RNA sequence: GGCGGCGUACCCAAGUGGCUAAGGGAGAGGUCUGCAAAACCUUUAUGCAGCGGUUCAAAUCCGCUCGCCGCCUCCA
């Protein structure tokens, strides 16, 4: 399989350091505020990458950290008149709530920066000993000029960056590009004891400490949002490789941004949607599906309209699932031959696992994979339209359902029953009728239909339509579903 | 200024050298249906921002132009 590596700027054949094992470190969130949908994208992307690698048979160790001490947390704590750890705890809990609602799985290890202070201090000390870092007025800085490969990830030239002069000049630094490994704490700020006095870790050093501790000095994949590329990941590489003398992460994977009206969603622009407010209007599966319908490296435009389209797509799956379930719950008539249409469908079906994997093997092309899934769905519907029957057909449709759920498992979609999907839609769209109430009305309408009282039957259906429920008359019953899109 | 990306139908989107340019949504027509819905079929890009070039062959490679965006400062 091929993965795009930011370090090389191209797709590379994926070869794990240890055969069949993959070690992934993804940068998580700084717990100082609510999570927005951009955080969700990153979490979902790496969740799917991890799932697919497992599906392919790799033994995956996935680490995703929390930054629970930094300037923003301290600022927030001061604003709210609480201590930093209260803020960190509050937003960590909120992060978990959001992720649970979204259906994003936990990482195997979810370390917090402040649990690794001794490790960080010892790395910083070693960097000083090796001459890569220097102490200045109680803080410690990494000397960028000592690490000659600096800029290799973000493809930056140190001289040009200095010419850019957008870096804050700090008297205590030898070079404006040097970054803090350890920061002296000011009066009233949280602190830990260190050889350089009271202070706290710089932003980047935590990832070095935690990834090395849990994954080793060199590991397979390091990821995060594209905005972490510089300076965060560049600095991580510098301090980690200077410290160990070994290559840090082999593959660097960065997800693209979510945009609103073509602009990057960000806190500073104020154009962001919190995860919980999106989930107030859309089912979590819709959000996940939407994010997977565009390649993870591309920007993705976020809007209600796009989400409604995603909702319609998912509904198409569940509608087809009902048709397949209906067939499977029927008794076969003993006919044990597949029709010509069945044979053609069977042949086609057999090719789809390869197609799905081929798509995912190509830098996790979920958009293409989803396209293939909908081809299966169309073909399944087409086959069902031929009104097939028999045990062989049942077997074929069972295999179809299994295949779709196999793919769905990897992408974390299609995991529910059609009924669960519709009940969830009812809740989200705030349709004020119970499932019982629906069936009662359906029975009433059924009686009218038997009397051929089409007027009454149609008026009941009209009532349903007005509250957002669609009735489907079938051979032996009437089904209901929530109107989507 | 430096570095990077994008521009594919009405909308979203895959495709990065070679069969009829995936898939979803929307629209129109049809089949089915008491009528619907769903499903299926047909239809909506002789063309992939524009111009030029390389090639037997390009949406796909190269050059230029136009438009949009990102990073270079905390940021998923």
Coordinates of C-alpha atoms (C1' of nucleotides) in Angstrom, one line a residue:
Chain A
X1 CA 0.0 0.0 0.0
X2 CA 1.0 3.6 -0.6
X3 CA 0.9 6.5 1.8
X4 CA 1.6 10.1 1.0
X5 CA 4.6 11.2 3.2
X6 CA 4.9 14.9 3.8
X7 CA 8.6 14.4 4.5
X8 CA 9.2 13.2 0.9
X9 CA 6.4 15.1 -0.7
X10 CA 5.1 12.1 -2.5
X11 CA 3.4 8.7 -2.1
X12 CA 5.6 6.0 -0.9
X13 CA 5.2 2.2 -0.5
X14 CA 4.3 1.6 3.1
X15 CA 6.9 -0.6 4.8
X16 CA 6.6 -0.8 8.5
X17 CA 9.8 -0.8 10.5
X18 CA 8.8 -4.1 12.1
X19 CA 6.9 -6.4 9.7
X20 CA 3.2 -6.6 10.5
X21 CA 3.5 -4.0 13.3
X22 CA 2.5 -0.4 12.9
X23 CA 3.2 2.3 15.5
X24 CA 1.2 5.5 15.1
X25 CA 1.4 8.8 17.0
X26 CA -1.1 11.5 16.2
X27 CA -1.2 14.9 17.8
X28 CA -4.4 15.3 19.7
X29 CA -5.9 18.5 21.2
X30 CA -4.9 21.2 23.6
X31 CA -7.6 21.0 26.2
X32 CA -8.5 24.7 26.7
X33 CA -11.8 25.0 24.8
X34 CA -14.6 23.1 23.1
X35 CA -13.7 21.0 20.1
X36 CA -14.8 22.1 16.7
X37 CA -15.5 20.0 13.6
X38 CA -11.9 20.4 12.5
X39 CA -10.7 18.5 15.5
X40 CA -13.3 15.9 14.5
X41 CA -11.8 15.5 11.1
X42 CA -8.3 14.8 12.4
X43 CA -9.7 12.3 14.9
X44 CA -11.8 10.5 12.3
X45 CA -9.1 10.4 9.7
X46 CA -6.6 8.7 12.0
X47 CA -9.3 6.5 13.5
X48 CA -10.0 5.2 10.0
X49 CA -6.3 4.8 9.1
X50 CA -5.9 2.8 12.2
X51 CA -9.0 0.7 11.4
X52 CA -7.9 0.0 7.9
X53 CA -4.4 -1.0 9.0
X54 CA -5.9 -3.4 11.4
X55 CA -8.2 -4.7 8.7
X56 CA -5.1 -5.4 6.6
X57 CA -3.8 -7.5 9.4
X58 CA -1.3 -5.1 11.0
X59 CA -0.8 -5.1 14.7
X60 CA -1.4 -1.4 15.4
X61 CA -0.4 0.7 18.3
X62 CA -2.1 4.0 18.2
X63 CA -1.1 6.8 20.5
X64 CA -3.0 10.1 20.7
X65 CA -2.0 12.7 23.2
X66 CA -3.5 15.5 25.2
X67 CA -1.7 18.7 25.7
X68 CA -2.8 19.6 29.1
X69 CA -0.4 22.4 30.0
X70 CA 0.3 25.4 27.8
X71 CA -0.2 29.2 27.5
X72 CA -3.8 29.0 26.4
X73 CA -4.8 26.7 29.2
X74 CA -3.1 29.0 31.7
X75 CA -4.9 32.0 30.2
X76 CA -8.2 30.3 30.3
X77 CA -7.7 29.3 33.9
X78 CA -6.9 32.9 34.8
X79 CA -10.0 34.1 33.0
X80 CA -12.2 31.7 34.8
X81 CA -10.5 32.0 38.2
X82 CA -9.6 28.4 38.4
X83 CA -6.4 26.4 38.3
X84 CA -5.0 25.1 35.1
X85 CA -5.8 21.5 35.9
X86 CA -9.5 22.3 36.3
X87 CA -9.6 23.7 32.8
X88 CA -7.6 20.8 31.4
X89 CA -9.8 18.2 33.1
X90 CA -13.0 19.9 32.0
X91 CA -12.1 20.0 28.3
X92 CA -10.6 16.6 28.4
X93 CA -13.9 15.3 29.5
X94 CA -15.7 17.3 26.9
X95 CA -13.3 15.9 24.3
X96 CA -14.2 12.4 25.3
X97 CA -17.9 13.2 25.2
X98 CA -17.6 14.6 21.7
X99 CA -15.6 11.7 20.5
X100 CA -18.0 9.2 22.0
X101 CA -20.9 10.9 20.4
X102 CA -19.1 11.0 17.1
X103 CA -18.4 7.3 17.4
X104 CA -14.6 7.8 17.2
X105 CA -12.7 5.0 19.0
X106 CA -10.2 5.6 21.8
X107 CA -6.5 5.4 20.9
X108 CA -4.5 2.5 22.5
X109 CA -2.6 5.0 24.6
X110 CA -3.8 8.5 25.4
X111 CA -1.1 10.2 27.4
X112 CA -1.2 13.6 29.0
X113 CA 1.7 15.9 28.8
X114 CA 1.9 16.6 32.5
X115 CA 2.4 12.9 33.3
X116 CA 5.7 13.0 31.5
X117 CA 7.5 15.9 33.1
X118 CA 10.5 13.9 34.4
X119 CA 11.0 12.3 30.9
X120 CA 10.8 15.8 29.3
X121 CA 13.3 17.2 31.8
X122 CA 15.7 14.4 31.1
X123 CA 15.5 14.9 27.3
X124 CA 16.0 18.6 27.7
X125 CA 19.0 18.0 29.9
X126 CA 20.5 15.6 27.3
X127 CA 19.9 18.1 24.6
X128 CA 21.9 20.6 26.6
X129 CA 24.6 18.1 27.2
X130 CA 24.8 17.3 23.5
X131 CA 25.1 21.0 22.7
X132 CA 21.7 21.3 20.9
X133 CA 20.1 23.4 23.6
X134 CA 21.1 26.2 25.9
X135 CA 19.7 27.6 29.1
X136 CA 18.9 31.3 29.3
X137 CA 17.3 33.1 32.2
X138 CA 15.6 30.0 33.5
X139 CA 14.3 28.8 30.2
X140 CA 15.9 26.3 27.8
X141 CA 15.9 26.8 24.0
X142 CA 16.7 24.5 21.2
X143 CA 19.3 25.9 18.9
X144 CA 17.9 25.5 15.5
X145 CA 21.2 26.3 13.7
X146 CA 22.8 23.2 15.4
X147 CA 20.4 20.8 13.8
X148 CA 21.3 20.9 10.1
X149 CA 18.3 19.2 8.8
X150 CA 16.0 21.8 10.3
X151 CA 13.3 22.6 7.8
X152 CA 13.3 19.2 6.0
X153 CA 9.6 18.5 6.8
X154 CA 8.1 21.9 6.0
X155 CA 10.6 22.5 3.2
X156 CA 11.8 25.7 4.7
X157 CA 15.1 27.4 4.5
X158 CA 16.3 29.0 7.7
X159 CA 17.8 32.0 6.0
X160 CA 14.5 32.7 4.3
X161 CA 12.5 32.4 7.4
X162 CA 14.7 34.9 9.2
X163 CA 14.3 37.2 6.2
X164 CA 10.6 36.8 6.7
X165 CA 11.0 38.3 10.1
X166 CA 7.6 37.4 11.3
X167 CA 9.2 35.6 14.2
X168 CA 8.9 37.3 17.5
X169 CA 12.3 38.6 18.6
X170 CA 13.2 37.5 22.1
X171 CA 16.3 38.8 23.8
X172 CA 16.8 35.5 25.6
X173 CA 17.1 33.6 22.4
X174 CA 20.4 33.3 20.4
X175 CA 18.4 33.0 17.2
X176 CA 14.8 34.2 16.7
X177 CA 13.9 30.7 15.3
X178 CA 15.0 28.9 18.4
X179 CA 12.1 27.4 20.3
X180 CA 11.5 26.8 23.9
X181 CA 12.0 23.3 25.4
X182 CA 11.4 24.5 28.9
X183 CA 9.8 27.8 29.9
X184 CA 10.5 29.6 33.1
X185 CA 7.2 30.2 34.9
X186 CA 6.1 33.6 35.8
X187 CA 4.6 34.6 39.1
X188 CA 1.3 32.8 39.7
X189 CA 1.8 30.3 36.8
X190 CA 1.9 26.6 37.3
X191 CA 5.4 25.2 37.6
X192 CA 7.4 22.1 38.1
X193 CA 10.9 21.9 39.6
X194 CA 13.8 21.5 37.2
X195 CA 17.5 21.9 37.0
X196 CA 16.8 25.3 35.6
X197 CA 14.4 26.5 38.2
X198 CA 10.7 26.5 38.4
X199 CA 9.1 26.1 35.0
X200 CA 7.0 24.1 32.6
X201 CA 7.6 22.3 29.4
X202 CA 7.5 23.9 26.0
X203 CA 4.9 22.8 23.6
X204 CA 6.8 20.4 21.3
X205 CA 8.8 18.5 23.8
X206 CA 5.9 16.5 25.2
X207 CA 5.3 14.7 21.9
X208 CA 9.0 13.7 21.8
X209 CA 8.8 12.3 25.3
X210 CA 5.5 10.5 24.9
X211 CA 6.1 9.1 21.5
X212 CA 9.5 7.8 22.4
X213 CA 8.2 6.3 25.6
X214 CA 5.3 4.5 24.0
X215 CA 6.5 3.8 20.5
X216 CA 10.3 3.9 20.7
X217 CA 12.8 6.2 19.3
X218 CA 11.9 5.5 15.7
X219 CA 8.3 4.7 14.8
X220 CA 6.2 4.3 11.7
X221 CA 3.7 7.1 11.4
X222 CA 3.2 10.5 12.9
X223 CA 0.2 12.5 12.1
X224 CA -1.9 15.5 12.7
X225 CA -3.6 18.4 11.1
X226 CA -1.7 20.2 8.3
X227 CA -1.4 23.3 10.6
X228 CA 0.9 21.3 12.9
X229 CA 3.4 20.8 10.1
X230 CA 5.2 23.9 11.0
X231 CA 6.5 24.7 13.5
X232 CA 5.2 21.9 15.7
X233 CA 6.3 18.8 13.7
X234 CA 9.4 20.4 12.4
X235 CA 10.5 21.1 15.9
X236 CA 9.6 17.7 17.1
X237 CA 11.8 16.2 14.4
X238 CA 14.7 18.5 15.3
X239 CA 14.6 17.8 19.1
X240 CA 13.9 14.1 18.7
X241 CA 16.5 13.4 16.2
X242 CA 19.0 15.5 18.0
X243 CA 18.3 13.6 21.2
X244 CA 18.3 10.1 19.8
X245 CA 20.6 10.5 16.8
X246 CA 18.1 8.3 15.0
X247 CA 15.3 9.1 12.5
X248 CA 12.1 10.0 14.3
X249 CA 8.9 9.0 12.4
X250 CA 9.1 7.3 9.0
X251 CA 5.9 8.5 7.5
X252 CA 4.4 11.9 8.2
X253 CA 0.7 12.1 7.5
X254 CA -1.3 15.4 7.6
X255 CA -5.0 15.9 7.1
X256 CA -6.4 18.9 5.3
X257 CA -8.6 21.6 6.8
X258 CA -12.2 22.1 7.0
X259 CA -13.3 25.3 5.3
X260 CA -16.3 27.6 5.6
X261 CA -17.0 29.6 2.5
X262 CA -13.5 28.5 1.3
X263 CA -11.7 29.8 4.3
X264 CA -10.0 27.7 6.9
X265 CA -12.1 27.0 9.9
X266 CA -10.3 28.5 12.8
X267 CA -10.8 29.9 16.3
X268 CA -9.3 33.3 15.3
X269 CA -11.7 33.8 12.4
X270 CA -14.6 32.7 14.5
X271 CA -16.0 30.6 11.6
X272 CA -16.1 27.3 13.4
X273 CA -18.8 24.9 14.4
X274 CA -18.5 23.0 17.6
X275 CA -18.9 19.2 17.3
X276 CA -21.8 19.2 19.7
X277 CA -23.7 21.8 17.7
X278 CA -23.3 19.9 14.5
X279 CA -24.4 16.7 16.2
X280 CA -27.5 18.6 17.3
X281 CA -28.6 18.7 13.7
X282 CA -27.0 15.7 12.1
X283 CA -26.5 12.1 13.0
X284 CA -22.8 11.2 13.8
X285 CA -22.7 8.8 11.0
X286 CA -23.6 11.6 8.6
X287 CA -20.7 13.6 9.9
X288 CA -18.3 10.7 9.5
X289 CA -19.6 9.8 6.1
X290 CA -19.3 13.4 5.0
X291 CA -15.7 13.7 6.1
X292 CA -14.8 10.4 4.3
X293 CA -16.4 11.4 1.1
X294 CA -13.4 13.7 0.3
X295 CA -9.8 12.5 0.4
X296 CA -8.2 13.3 3.8
X297 CA -5.6 15.6 2.4
X298 CA -7.9 17.8 0.5
X299 CA -9.7 20.8 2.0
X300 CA -13.4 20.1 2.7
X301 CA -16.1 22.7 2.6
X302 CA -18.5 22.4 5.5
X303 CA -22.1 23.3 5.2
X304 CA -25.6 22.1 6.0
X305 CA -26.2 21.4 2.3
X306 CA -23.2 19.1 2.1
X307 CA -24.3 17.3 5.2
X308 CA -27.8 16.8 3.9
X309 CA -26.3 15.2 0.8
X310 CA -24.3 12.8 3.0
X311 CA -27.5 12.1 4.9
X312 CA -29.2 11.1 1.6
X313 CA -26.4 8.9 0.6
X314 CA -26.4 7.0 3.9
X315 CA -30.2 6.7 3.6
X316 CA -29.7 5.0 0.3
X317 CA -27.7 2.4 1.9
X318 CA -30.2 1.7 4.7
X319 CA -33.1 1.6 2.2
X320 CA -31.3 -1.0 0.2
X321 CA -30.5 -2.9 3.4
X322 CA -34.2 -3.1 4.1
X323 CA -34.8 -4.6 0.7
X324 CA -32.1 -7.2 1.3
X325 CA -33.3 -8.0 4.8
X326 CA -36.8 -8.5 3.4
X327 CA -35.6 -11.0 0.9
X328 CA -33.5 -12.9 3.5
X329 CA -36.4 -13.1 5.9
X330 CA -38.6 -14.7 3.2
X331 CA -38.7 -18.5 3.0
X332 CA -37.0 -19.8 -0.1
X333 CA -39.0 -21.7 -2.6
X334 CA -36.4 -24.4 -3.0
X335 CA -35.2 -23.2 -6.3
X336 CA -31.6 -23.7 -6.2
X337 CA -30.3 -22.0 -9.3
X338 CA -29.0 -18.5 -9.7
X339 CA -30.7 -16.6 -12.5
X340 CA -28.5 -15.1 -15.2
X341 CA -28.8 -11.8 -13.5
X342 CA -27.8 -13.4 -10.3
X343 CA -24.7 -15.0 -11.9
X344 CA -23.7 -11.6 -13.2
X345 CA -24.2 -9.9 -9.9
X346 CA -22.2 -12.6 -8.2
X347 CA -19.3 -12.2 -10.5
X348 CA -19.3 -8.5 -10.0
X349 CA -19.6 -8.8 -6.3
X350 CA -16.5 -10.9 -6.2
X351 CA -14.4 -8.1 -7.6
X352 CA -15.4 -5.5 -5.0
X353 CA -13.2 -6.5 -2.2
X354 CA -10.2 -6.0 -4.4
X355 CA -11.5 -2.7 -5.6
X356 CA -12.2 -1.5 -2.1
X357 CA -8.7 -2.5 -0.9
X358 CA -7.1 -1.0 -3.9
X359 CA -8.8 2.3 -3.2
X360 CA -7.8 2.2 0.5
X361 CA -4.3 1.0 -0.3
X362 CA -3.8 4.1 -2.4
X363 CA -3.2 6.6 0.4
X364 CA -6.5 5.8 2.1
X365 CA -8.7 6.9 -0.7
X366 CA -12.0 6.7 1.2
X367 CA -13.8 8.7 -1.4
X368 CA -13.1 6.2 -4.1
X369 CA -13.8 3.3 -1.7
X370 CA -17.2 4.9 -0.9
X371 CA -17.9 5.1 -4.7
X372 CA -17.3 1.4 -5.0
X373 CA -19.6 0.7 -2.1
X374 CA -22.4 2.6 -3.9
X375 CA -21.7 0.6 -7.1
X376 CA -22.4 -2.6 -5.0
X377 CA -25.6 -1.0 -3.7
X378 CA -26.8 -0.1 -7.2
X379 CA -26.0 -3.6 -8.5
X380 CA -27.8 -5.2 -5.5
X381 CA -30.9 -3.1 -6.2
X382 CA -30.8 -3.9 -9.8
X383 CA -30.5 -7.6 -9.0
X384 CA -33.4 -7.4 -6.5
X385 CA -35.5 -5.7 -9.2
X386 CA -35.3 -8.9 -11.2
X387 CA -37.4 -10.5 -8.4
X388 CA -35.0 -13.4 -7.8
X389 CA -35.8 -16.3 -5.5
X390 CA -34.3 -19.4 -4.0
X391 CA -31.7 -20.5 -1.6
X392 CA -28.8 -19.6 -3.8
X393 CA -30.1 -16.1 -4.2
X394 CA -30.4 -15.8 -0.4
X395 CA -26.8 -16.9 0.0
X396 CA -25.7 -14.3 -2.6
X397 CA -27.6 -11.5 -0.8
X398 CA -26.3 -12.6 2.5
X399 CA -22.8 -12.3 1.1
X400 CA -23.6 -8.9 -0.3
X401 CA -24.8 -7.7 3.1
X402 CA -21.6 -9.2 4.7
X403 CA -19.4 -7.5 2.2
X404 CA -21.1 -4.1 2.8
X405 CA -20.8 -4.5 6.5
X406 CA -17.1 -5.5 6.1
X407 CA -16.4 -2.3 4.3
X408 CA -18.7 -0.3 6.6
X409 CA -16.7 -1.6 9.6
X410 CA -13.5 -0.3 8.2
X411 CA -15.0 3.1 7.5
X412 CA -17.1 3.1 10.6
X413 CA -20.4 3.5 8.7
X414 CA -23.4 1.4 8.1
X415 CA -23.1 -0.2 11.5
X416 CA -26.8 0.0 12.5
X417 CA -30.1 -1.5 11.4
X418 CA -32.3 0.6 9.2
X419 CA -34.7 0.9 12.1
X420 CA -32.0 2.3 14.3
X421 CA -31.1 4.7 11.6
X422 CA -34.6 6.0 11.2
X423 CA -35.2 6.2 14.9
X424 CA -32.1 8.3 15.2
X425 CA -33.2 10.6 12.4
X426 CA -36.6 11.0 14.1
X427 CA -34.8 12.2 17.3
X428 CA -32.5 14.6 15.4
X429 CA -35.2 16.0 13.2
X430 CA -37.4 16.3 16.3
X431 CA -40.3 14.5 14.7
X432 CA -42.9 14.4 17.4
X433 CA -44.4 11.0 17.0
X434 CA -43.6 7.7 18.5
X435 CA -42.9 4.5 16.6
X436 CA -46.0 3.1 18.1
X437 CA -48.0 6.1 17.0
X438 CA -46.7 5.6 13.5
X439 CA -47.8 2.0 13.4
X440 CA -51.2 2.8 14.7
X441 CA -51.8 5.3 11.9
X442 CA -50.4 2.8 9.4
X443 CA -52.9 0.2 10.6
X444 CA -55.7 2.7 10.3
X445 CA -54.6 3.6 6.7
X446 CA -54.3 -0.1 5.9
X447 CA -57.9 -0.6 6.7
X448 CA -58.8 2.3 4.5
X449 CA -56.8 0.8 1.7
X450 CA -58.6 -2.5 2.0
X451 CA -61.8 -0.6 1.6
X452 CA -60.2 1.0 -1.4
X453 CA -60.9 4.3 0.4
X454 CA -58.0 5.9 -1.4
X455 CA -58.9 9.4 -0.2
X456 CA -58.5 8.6 3.5
X457 CA -55.4 6.5 2.8
X458 CA -53.8 9.4 0.8
X459 CA -54.7 11.9 3.5
X460 CA -53.0 9.9 6.2
X461 CA -49.9 9.7 4.0
X462 CA -50.1 13.4 3.5
X463 CA -50.2 14.0 7.2
X464 CA -47.0 11.9 7.6
X465 CA -45.3 13.7 4.8
X466 CA -46.0 17.0 6.6
X467 CA -44.2 15.9 9.7
X468 CA -41.3 14.4 7.6
X469 CA -42.2 10.8 7.4
X470 CA -42.6 8.9 4.2
X471 CA -44.7 5.8 3.8
X472 CA -43.8 3.0 1.5
X473 CA -46.5 0.6 0.5
X474 CA -45.1 -2.9 -0.1
X475 CA -46.6 -6.1 -1.1
X476 CA -47.5 -7.3 2.4
X477 CA -47.1 -4.2 4.5
X478 CA -46.4 -0.5 4.7
X479 CA -42.9 0.7 5.9
X480 CA -42.1 4.1 7.2
X481 CA -38.9 6.1 6.9
X482 CA -37.8 9.6 7.8
X483 CA -37.5 12.0 4.9
X484 CA -33.9 13.0 4.4
X485 CA -32.0 15.5 2.4
Chain B
rG1 C1' 8.5 37.8 -0.5
rG2 C1' 9.4 32.2 0.3
rC3 C1' 7.0 27.3 0.2
rG4 C1' 2.7 24.2 -0.9
rG5 C1' -2.1 23.1 -2.8
rC6 C1' -6.5 23.6 -5.7
rG7 C1' -9.7 24.8 -10.3
rU8 C1' -13.5 17.9 -13.3
rA9 C1' -21.3 18.3 -15.1
rC10 C1' -26.5 22.3 -11.8
rC11 C1' -23.9 21.0 -6.7
rC12 C1' -20.3 17.7 -4.0
rA13 C1' -16.5 14.5 -5.6
rA14 C1' -12.8 10.2 -7.5
rG15 C1' -9.6 9.9 -11.3
rU16 C1' -2.5 12.2 -12.1
rG17 C1' -0.4 9.1 -19.5
rG18 C1' -4.1 4.8 -23.0
rC19 C1' -10.9 0.9 -22.7
rU20 C1' -17.5 4.4 -23.1
rA21 C1' -14.1 10.6 -17.4
rA22 C1' -16.2 6.5 -10.7
rG23 C1' -19.7 7.5 -7.0
rG24 C1' -23.4 10.7 -4.4
rG25 C1' -27.0 14.8 -4.4
rA26 C1' -30.4 17.8 -7.6
rG27 C1' -33.4 18.3 -12.2
rA28 C1' -36.1 16.1 -16.5
rG29 C1' -38.4 11.8 -18.9
rG30 C1' -39.8 6.6 -18.4
rU31 C1' -40.8 1.5 -16.0
rC32 C1' -43.2 -0.2 -11.6
rU33 C1' -47.5 1.4 -8.3
rG34 C1' -54.8 2.4 -6.8
rC35 C1' -51.9 6.9 -6.3
rA36 C1' -47.2 7.5 -4.1
rA37 C1' -42.4 6.2 -2.1
rA38 C1' -38.3 3.2 -3.0
rA39 C1' -35.7 0.9 -6.8
rC40 C1' -34.2 0.6 -11.8
rC41 C1' -33.5 2.7 -16.9
rU42 C1' -32.6 7.0 -20.0
rU43 C1' -30.9 11.9 -19.8
rU44 C1' -27.5 16.6 -17.8
rA45 C1' -18.8 17.2 -19.3
rU46 C1' -16.9 15.2 -27.7
rG47 C1' -14.9 17.4 -22.5
rC48 C1' -11.7 18.2 -17.2
rA49 C1' -10.1 27.1 -15.6
rG50 C1' -7.7 29.4 -20.3
rC51 C1' -3.7 29.3 -23.9
rG52 C1' 0.5 26.9 -25.8
rG53 C1' 3.9 22.6 -25.8
rU54 C1' 5.9 17.3 -25.1
rU55 C1' 3.8 12.4 -26.8
rC56 C1' 1.4 7.5 -31.3
rA57 C1' -1.7 8.9 -26.9
rA58 C1' -2.9 14.1 -21.5
rA59 C1' -8.0 16.0 -17.2
rU60 C1' -3.4 13.4 -16.0
rC61 C1' 3.6 15.6 -17.9
rC62 C1' 6.0 20.8 -19.1
rG63 C1' 5.5 26.3 -19.7
rC64 C1' 2.7 30.7 -19.3
rU65 C1' -1.9 33.3 -17.9
rC66 C1' -6.3 33.9 -14.8
rG67 C1' -9.0 32.7 -10.3
rC68 C1' -9.2 30.6 -5.3
rC69 C1' -6.9 28.8 -0.8
rG70 C1' -3.2 27.3 2.9
rC71 C1' 1.5 27.5 5.7
rC72 C1' 5.6 30.9 7.0
rU73 C1' 2.5 33.5 14.4
rC74 C1' -1.3 29.8 18.6
rC75 C1' -4.1 26.5 15.5
rA76 C1' -6.8 19.6 13.9

